[in-house]
XYZ file of C-alpha atoms in Angstrom:
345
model
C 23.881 25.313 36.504
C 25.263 21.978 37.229
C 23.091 19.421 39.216
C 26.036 19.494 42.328
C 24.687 23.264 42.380
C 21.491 22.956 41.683
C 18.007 23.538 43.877
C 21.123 26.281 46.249
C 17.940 27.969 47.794
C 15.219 24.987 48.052
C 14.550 22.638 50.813
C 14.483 19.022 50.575
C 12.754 16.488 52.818
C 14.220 13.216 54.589
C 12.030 10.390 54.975
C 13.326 8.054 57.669
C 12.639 4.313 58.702
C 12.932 4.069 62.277
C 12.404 -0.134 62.855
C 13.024 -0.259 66.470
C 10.410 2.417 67.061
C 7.612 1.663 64.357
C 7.584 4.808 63.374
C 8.674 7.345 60.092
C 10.606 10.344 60.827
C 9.675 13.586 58.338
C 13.021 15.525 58.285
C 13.294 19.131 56.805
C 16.555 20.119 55.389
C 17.579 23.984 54.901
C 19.731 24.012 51.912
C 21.487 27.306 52.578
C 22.423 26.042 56.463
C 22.067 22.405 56.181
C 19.660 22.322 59.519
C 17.766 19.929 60.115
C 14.205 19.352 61.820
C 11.933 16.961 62.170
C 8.576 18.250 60.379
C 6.512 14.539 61.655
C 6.283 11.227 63.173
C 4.257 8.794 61.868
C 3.386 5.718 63.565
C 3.251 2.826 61.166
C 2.588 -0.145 63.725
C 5.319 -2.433 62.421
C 9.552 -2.791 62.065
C 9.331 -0.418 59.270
C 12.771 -0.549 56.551
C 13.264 -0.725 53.445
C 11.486 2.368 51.269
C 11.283 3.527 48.025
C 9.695 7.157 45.992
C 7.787 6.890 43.205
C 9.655 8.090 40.093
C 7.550 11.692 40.390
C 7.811 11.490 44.201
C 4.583 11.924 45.261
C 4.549 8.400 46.863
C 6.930 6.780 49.208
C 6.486 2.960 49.962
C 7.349 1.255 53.113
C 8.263 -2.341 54.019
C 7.175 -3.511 57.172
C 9.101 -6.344 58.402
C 7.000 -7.313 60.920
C 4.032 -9.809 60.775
C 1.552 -9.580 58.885
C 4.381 -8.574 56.164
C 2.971 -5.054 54.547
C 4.216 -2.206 51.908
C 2.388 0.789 53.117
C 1.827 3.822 50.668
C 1.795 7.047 51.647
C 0.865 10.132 50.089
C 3.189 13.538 49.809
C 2.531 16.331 50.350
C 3.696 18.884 47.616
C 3.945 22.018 49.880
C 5.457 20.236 52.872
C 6.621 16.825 52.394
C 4.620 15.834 55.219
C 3.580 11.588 54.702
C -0.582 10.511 54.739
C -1.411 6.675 54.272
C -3.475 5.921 51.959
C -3.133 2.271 51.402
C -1.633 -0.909 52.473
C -0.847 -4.052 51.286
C 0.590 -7.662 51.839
C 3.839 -8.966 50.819
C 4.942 -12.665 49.974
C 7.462 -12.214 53.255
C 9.568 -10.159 54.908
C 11.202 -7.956 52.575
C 14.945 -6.536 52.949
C 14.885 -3.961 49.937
C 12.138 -2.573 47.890
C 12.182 -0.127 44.635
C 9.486 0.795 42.024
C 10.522 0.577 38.285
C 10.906 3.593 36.417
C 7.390 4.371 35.382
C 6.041 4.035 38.906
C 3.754 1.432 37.930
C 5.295 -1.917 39.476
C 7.226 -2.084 42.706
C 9.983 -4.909 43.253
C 11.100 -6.438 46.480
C 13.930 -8.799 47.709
C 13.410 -11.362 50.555
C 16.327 -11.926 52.656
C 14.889 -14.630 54.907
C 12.279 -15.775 52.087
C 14.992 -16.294 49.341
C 12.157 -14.777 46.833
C 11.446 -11.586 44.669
C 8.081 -10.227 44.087
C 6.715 -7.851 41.751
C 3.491 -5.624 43.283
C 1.472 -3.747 40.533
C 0.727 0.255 41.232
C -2.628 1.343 40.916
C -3.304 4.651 39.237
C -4.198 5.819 42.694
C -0.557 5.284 43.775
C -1.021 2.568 45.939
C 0.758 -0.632 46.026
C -1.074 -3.585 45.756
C -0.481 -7.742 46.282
C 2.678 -9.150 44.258
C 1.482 -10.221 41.205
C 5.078 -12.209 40.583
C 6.775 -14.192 43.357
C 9.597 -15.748 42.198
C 12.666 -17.975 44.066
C 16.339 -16.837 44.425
C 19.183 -18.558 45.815
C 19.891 -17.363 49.312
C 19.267 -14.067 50.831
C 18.524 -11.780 48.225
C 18.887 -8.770 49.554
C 18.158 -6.086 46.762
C 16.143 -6.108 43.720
C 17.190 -3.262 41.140
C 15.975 -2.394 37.485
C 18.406 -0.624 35.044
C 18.238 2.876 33.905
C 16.162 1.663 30.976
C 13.873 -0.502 33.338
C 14.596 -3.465 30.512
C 16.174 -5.697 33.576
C 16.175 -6.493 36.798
C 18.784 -7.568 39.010
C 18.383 -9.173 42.097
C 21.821 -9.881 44.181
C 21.621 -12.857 46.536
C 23.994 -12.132 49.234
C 24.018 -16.286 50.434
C 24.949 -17.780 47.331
C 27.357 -15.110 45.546
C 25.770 -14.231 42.697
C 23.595 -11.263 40.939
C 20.755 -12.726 39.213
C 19.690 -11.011 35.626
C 16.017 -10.780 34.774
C 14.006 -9.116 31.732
C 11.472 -7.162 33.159
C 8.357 -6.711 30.767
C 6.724 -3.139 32.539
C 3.146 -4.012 30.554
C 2.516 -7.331 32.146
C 5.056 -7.247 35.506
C 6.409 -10.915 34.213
C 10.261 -11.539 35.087
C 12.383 -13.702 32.419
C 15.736 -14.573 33.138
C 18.563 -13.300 31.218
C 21.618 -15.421 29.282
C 23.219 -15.894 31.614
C 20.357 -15.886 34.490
C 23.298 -14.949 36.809
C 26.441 -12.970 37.374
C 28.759 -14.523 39.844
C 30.619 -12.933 42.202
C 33.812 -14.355 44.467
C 32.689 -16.925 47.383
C 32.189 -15.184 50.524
C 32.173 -11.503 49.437
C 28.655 -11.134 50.108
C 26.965 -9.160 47.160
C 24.376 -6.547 48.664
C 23.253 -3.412 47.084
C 23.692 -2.512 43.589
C 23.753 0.876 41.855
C 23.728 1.773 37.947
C 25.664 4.697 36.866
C 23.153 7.508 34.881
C 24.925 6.884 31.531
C 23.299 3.098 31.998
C 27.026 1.480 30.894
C 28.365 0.845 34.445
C 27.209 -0.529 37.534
C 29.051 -0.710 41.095
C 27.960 -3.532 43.387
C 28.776 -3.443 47.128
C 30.261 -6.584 49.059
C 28.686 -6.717 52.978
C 31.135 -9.366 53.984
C 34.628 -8.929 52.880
C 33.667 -4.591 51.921
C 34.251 -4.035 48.708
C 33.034 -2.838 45.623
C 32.877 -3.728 42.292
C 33.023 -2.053 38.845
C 30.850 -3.507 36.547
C 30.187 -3.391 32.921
C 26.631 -3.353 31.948
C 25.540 -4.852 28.343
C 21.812 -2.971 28.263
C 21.062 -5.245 25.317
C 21.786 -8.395 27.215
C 20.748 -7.737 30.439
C 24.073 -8.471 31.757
C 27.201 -7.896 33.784
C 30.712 -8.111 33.961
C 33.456 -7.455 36.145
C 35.601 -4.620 35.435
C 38.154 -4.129 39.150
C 37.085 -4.921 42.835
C 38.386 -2.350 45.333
C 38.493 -3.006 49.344
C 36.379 0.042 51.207
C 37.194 -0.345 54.339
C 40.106 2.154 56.012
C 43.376 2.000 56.346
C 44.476 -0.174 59.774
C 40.317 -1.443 60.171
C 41.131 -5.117 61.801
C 37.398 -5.791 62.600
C 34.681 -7.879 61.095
C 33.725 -6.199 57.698
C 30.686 -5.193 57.288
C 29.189 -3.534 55.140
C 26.012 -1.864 54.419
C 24.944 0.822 51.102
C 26.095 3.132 48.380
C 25.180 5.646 46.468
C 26.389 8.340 43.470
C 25.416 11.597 43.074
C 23.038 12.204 40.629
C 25.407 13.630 38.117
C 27.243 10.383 38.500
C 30.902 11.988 39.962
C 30.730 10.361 43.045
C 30.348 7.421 44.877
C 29.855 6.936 48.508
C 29.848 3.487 50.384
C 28.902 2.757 54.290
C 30.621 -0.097 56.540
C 28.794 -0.499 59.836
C 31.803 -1.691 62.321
C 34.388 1.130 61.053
C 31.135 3.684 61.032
C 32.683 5.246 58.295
C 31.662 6.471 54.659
C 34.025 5.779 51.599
C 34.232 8.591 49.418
C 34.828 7.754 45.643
C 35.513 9.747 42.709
C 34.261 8.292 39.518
C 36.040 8.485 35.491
C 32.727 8.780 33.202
C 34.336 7.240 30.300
C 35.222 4.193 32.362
C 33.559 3.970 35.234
C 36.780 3.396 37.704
C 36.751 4.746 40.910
C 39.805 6.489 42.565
C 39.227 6.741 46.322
C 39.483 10.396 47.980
C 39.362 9.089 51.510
C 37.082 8.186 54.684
C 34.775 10.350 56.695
C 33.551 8.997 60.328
C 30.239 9.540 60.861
C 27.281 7.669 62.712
C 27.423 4.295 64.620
C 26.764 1.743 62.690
C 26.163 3.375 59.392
C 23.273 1.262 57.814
C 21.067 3.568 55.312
C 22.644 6.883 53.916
C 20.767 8.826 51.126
C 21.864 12.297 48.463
C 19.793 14.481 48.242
C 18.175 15.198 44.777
C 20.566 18.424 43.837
C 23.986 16.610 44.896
C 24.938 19.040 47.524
C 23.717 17.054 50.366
C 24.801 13.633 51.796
C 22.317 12.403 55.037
C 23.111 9.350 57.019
C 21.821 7.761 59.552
C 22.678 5.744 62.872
C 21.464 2.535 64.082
C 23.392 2.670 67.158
C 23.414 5.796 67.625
C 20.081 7.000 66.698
C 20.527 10.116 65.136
C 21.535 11.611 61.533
C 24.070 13.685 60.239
C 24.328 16.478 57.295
C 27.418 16.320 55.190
C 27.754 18.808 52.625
C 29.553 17.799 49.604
C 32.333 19.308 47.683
C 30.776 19.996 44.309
C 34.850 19.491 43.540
C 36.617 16.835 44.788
C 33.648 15.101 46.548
C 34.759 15.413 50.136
C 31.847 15.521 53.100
C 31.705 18.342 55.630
C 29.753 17.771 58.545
C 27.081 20.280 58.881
C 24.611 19.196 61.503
C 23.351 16.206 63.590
C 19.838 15.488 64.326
C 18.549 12.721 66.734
C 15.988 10.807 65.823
C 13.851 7.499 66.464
C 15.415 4.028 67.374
C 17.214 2.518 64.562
C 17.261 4.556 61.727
C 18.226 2.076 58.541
C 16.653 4.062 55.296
C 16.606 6.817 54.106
C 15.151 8.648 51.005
C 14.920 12.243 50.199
C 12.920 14.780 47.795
C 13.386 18.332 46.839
C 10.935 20.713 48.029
C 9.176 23.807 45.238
């Protein structure tokens, strides 16, 4: 059983960040039907948006980016993915992106507005406590991601085009820069999100202002990246302002799927596992300004969500070719920008 088959008759849960209304939607999916339902709401008291799962996903972390700047941790529930808090905390500033490290011990965040990344420690409890690392950027760093190894961490700085390359030491939380400290990308494009393949040799970064995306080389031993090919995402005849938002692969690594906001479409990407190059399959409309989009942990289901149009949509994908087939719509809080997912027993 491949992983794009995998978990056919098990449910998964959607956690969504809904900023405009403070709130985190609990979203059941029906894997046989691809229905949706909202399970919970759960008042958070701030503009809630960036979150994160622990690597056993038993946590999820929230970002409010509100004042007083906060990562709430919540508890899951095993049975029915429902979200408890169990613990707050405060953050150096408001924080665009956050992501624990691969033991679940530490989690990063990016400061847009700040120009920083932090590093909170994890107590044993789960919880997320104060940064223990603050560090400066250039400007607007707007994601903060550790390799497959969780050896480095990369924090892309959408202001000053370029990717900086730390070592990440998971014992003490302590960020070094790498040789070279930074990976430059071309003026204006706008570097944004950043995603490692599973075989931990490529890496594609996504562009918000000119939407593209870039194949990358990753040196694990370094720390370190190199382009490989840039390729536009937008479609065919688009004459508007790019811009765009997040990506994702599937967990097998086969495909790739990028969002751009003003098109509100997703680009759907097939991916060569000996080289990493992507070969485009096509576009798929889908909601209004596309900001957050998340795959669920078998591969067989793509969720995004709306921040114009508040509401989500269930794509199935083509285990394939990699295509999305619209299986439901859901409407939900205002302005849904994140989404993350787990797989149910």
């Amino acid at each position: 059983m491949t992983l794009m088959q995998g978990c056919a008759t098990r449910n998964s849960v959607a956690y969504v960040s809904n900023a405009d209304s403070r709130d985190i939607s609990v979203v059941k999916l029906d894997h046989d039907k691809g229905t949706l339902q909202v399970t919970q709401t759960l008042a958070v008291g701030g503009t809630v948006m960036p979150m994160a799962l622990s690597p056993d996903k038993r946590m999820l972390y929230a970002a409010l980016r509100s004042e007083p700047f906060t990562v709430a941790s919540f508890a899951i529930d095993g049975s029915t993915g429902k979200l408890k808090q169990i613990g707050t905390a405060p953050l150096p500033d408001s924080m665009a992106y956050v992501m624990t490290d691969r033991t679940g011990r530490w989690l990063f965040a990016a400061s847009y507005g700040g120009n920083k990344v932090s590093v909170s420690p994890i107590g044993a409890d789960g919880v997320a406590g104060a940064a223990v690392t603050v560090l400066p950027t250039g400007k607007n760093a707007h994601a903060a991601v550790i390799d497959v190894g969780n050896k480095n961490l990369f924090v892309t700085n959408l202001g000053s085009d370029q990717v900086l390359q730390y070592g990440f030491d998971a014992a003490t939380g302590k960020l070094t820069p790498n040789n070279p400290p930074a990976f430059a990308t071309r003026p204006g494009a706008g570097p944004r999100h950043l995603v490692f393949h599973p075989n931990g040799r490529h890496a594609y970064l996504l562009h918000e202002l000119d939407a593209t995306v870039d194949v990358l080389a990753y040196d694990a031993q370094r720390g370190t990246l190199s382009l490989l090919k840039t390729l536009p995402t937008l479609p065919a005849g688009f004459t508007g302002k790019p811009w765009a938002a997040d990506l994702h692969l599937t967990p097998n690594g086969r495909f790739l799927y990028t969002s751009e906001r003003n098109s509100h479409t997703l680009a759907m990407w097939s991916v060569d596992a000996a080289s990493g190059e992507l070969n485009l399959i096509g576009h798929q409309a889908t909601e209004k300004q596309p900001r957050g989009f998340q795959i669920d942990p078998s591969g067989t289901w793509l969720l995004a969500v709306g921040q114009l149009s508040h509401a989500m949509t269930a794509y199935r994908i083509d285990p394939a070719n990699g295509r999305l087939t619209q299986q439901a719509s859901l409407p939900l809080g205002k302005n849904p920008n994140w989404v993350e997912i787990i797989s149910l027993p």
